[in-house]
Coordinates of C-alpha atoms in Angstrom, one line a residue:
X132 CA 84.4 14.1 -24.4
X133 CA 81.5 12.8 -26.5
X134 CA 81.5 12.6 -30.3
X135 CA 78.3 12.7 -32.4
X136 CA 78.3 9.9 -34.9
X137 CA 76.9 11.8 -37.9
X138 CA 78.9 15.1 -37.6
X139 CA 82.0 14.0 -35.8
X140 CA 81.7 17.1 -33.6
X141 CA 82.7 17.0 -30.0
X142 CA 79.7 17.4 -27.6
X143 CA 79.4 17.5 -23.8
X144 CA 76.8 14.9 -23.7
X145 CA 73.4 13.8 -25.0
X146 CA 71.9 17.2 -24.1
X147 CA 74.3 18.7 -26.8
X148 CA 73.8 16.0 -29.4
X149 CA 72.1 17.7 -32.3
X150 CA 68.5 16.6 -32.0
X151 CA 66.2 19.2 -33.7
X152 CA 68.6 20.0 -36.6
X153 CA 70.1 16.6 -37.2
X154 CA 68.5 14.4 -39.8
X155 CA 69.5 11.2 -37.8
X156 CA 67.8 9.8 -34.8
X157 CA 70.6 7.6 -33.2
X158 CA 73.7 9.1 -31.8
X159 CA 76.9 7.0 -31.0
X160 CA 78.4 8.5 -27.9
X161 CA 81.3 7.7 -25.6
X162 CA 80.9 7.8 -21.8
X163 CA 83.7 10.0 -20.5
X164 CA 83.9 8.0 -17.2
X165 CA 84.2 4.4 -18.4
X166 CA 85.1 5.1 -22.1
X167 CA 82.4 2.7 -23.3
X168 CA 80.3 3.5 -26.4
X169 CA 76.5 4.0 -25.8
X170 CA 73.6 5.0 -28.0
X171 CA 71.3 8.0 -27.6
X172 CA 67.9 8.3 -29.3
X173 CA 66.7 11.8 -30.1
X174 CA 63.3 10.5 -30.6
X175 CA 62.8 9.3 -27.0
X176 CA 65.6 11.1 -25.1
X177 CA 66.7 7.7 -23.8
X178 CA 70.2 6.2 -24.0
X179 CA 71.3 2.5 -23.9
X180 CA 74.4 0.5 -24.0
X181 CA 73.5 -2.0 -26.7
X182 CA 73.2 -0.8 -30.3
X183 CA 69.9 -0.5 -31.9
X184 CA 69.0 -3.1 -34.6
X185 CA 69.3 -0.3 -37.3
X186 CA 71.4 2.8 -37.1
X187 CA 70.6 5.8 -39.3
X188 CA 73.3 7.7 -41.0
X189 CA 73.4 10.8 -43.2
X190 CA 74.9 10.4 -46.7
X191 CA 76.6 13.7 -47.6
X192 CA 76.6 12.9 -51.3
X193 CA 72.9 11.8 -51.7
X194 CA 71.8 14.4 -49.0
X195 CA 69.5 11.9 -47.3
X196 CA 69.4 9.3 -44.4
X197 CA 70.3 5.7 -45.0
X198 CA 70.0 2.8 -42.6
X199 CA 72.5 0.1 -41.6
X200 CA 71.6 -3.2 -39.9
X201 CA 74.1 -3.3 -36.9
X202 CA 74.4 -7.1 -36.9
X203 CA 74.6 -7.9 -40.7
X204 CA 76.0 -4.6 -42.0
X205 CA 73.4 -4.6 -44.7
X206 CA 72.2 -1.1 -45.7
X207 CA 69.0 0.4 -47.0
X208 CA 67.7 3.6 -48.3
X209 CA 64.1 2.9 -47.0
X210 CA 63.4 3.1 -43.3
X211 CA 62.8 -0.3 -41.8
X212 CA 59.3 -0.9 -40.5
X213 CA 60.5 -1.4 -36.9
X214 CA 63.0 1.6 -36.8
X215 CA 60.5 4.1 -35.2
X216 CA 59.2 1.8 -32.5
X217 CA 62.8 1.0 -31.4
X218 CA 63.9 4.6 -31.5
X219 CA 61.0 5.7 -29.4
X220 CA 61.4 3.0 -26.7
X221 CA 62.3 4.5 -23.4
X222 CA 63.7 1.3 -21.8
X223 CA 66.4 -0.7 -23.4
X224 CA 64.6 -3.8 -24.6
X225 CA 66.3 -7.2 -24.1
X226 CA 64.9 -8.8 -27.2
X227 CA 64.1 -5.9 -29.6
X228 CA 66.2 -7.5 -32.4
X229 CA 64.0 -10.6 -32.3
X230 CA 61.1 -8.6 -34.0
X231 CA 63.3 -6.3 -36.0
X232 CA 65.7 -8.5 -38.0
X233 CA 64.4 -7.8 -41.5
X234 CA 66.9 -6.6 -43.9
X235 CA 65.6 -4.5 -46.7

């Protein structure tokens, strides 16, 4: 089964990942066939094997979205300038991180 990263709820697949009601864009899911983690963007409807440069998460205490840089682990309350472009990309870019490395 798949697991939505923000809610921890079991889902059948990306089609059941909360998109309209979820405050986050990226979902971390597990492929049931190979068991490998992949990433689904509700902004584009596309999925990819490599993590995005920035993941968004819901802070239940602050009741807002925050962002975590997947390489450095740094976090930010403000959306990184490259976040939307990467989330809306349909194809998995090979070098998206090269232009999206800023840490807020």
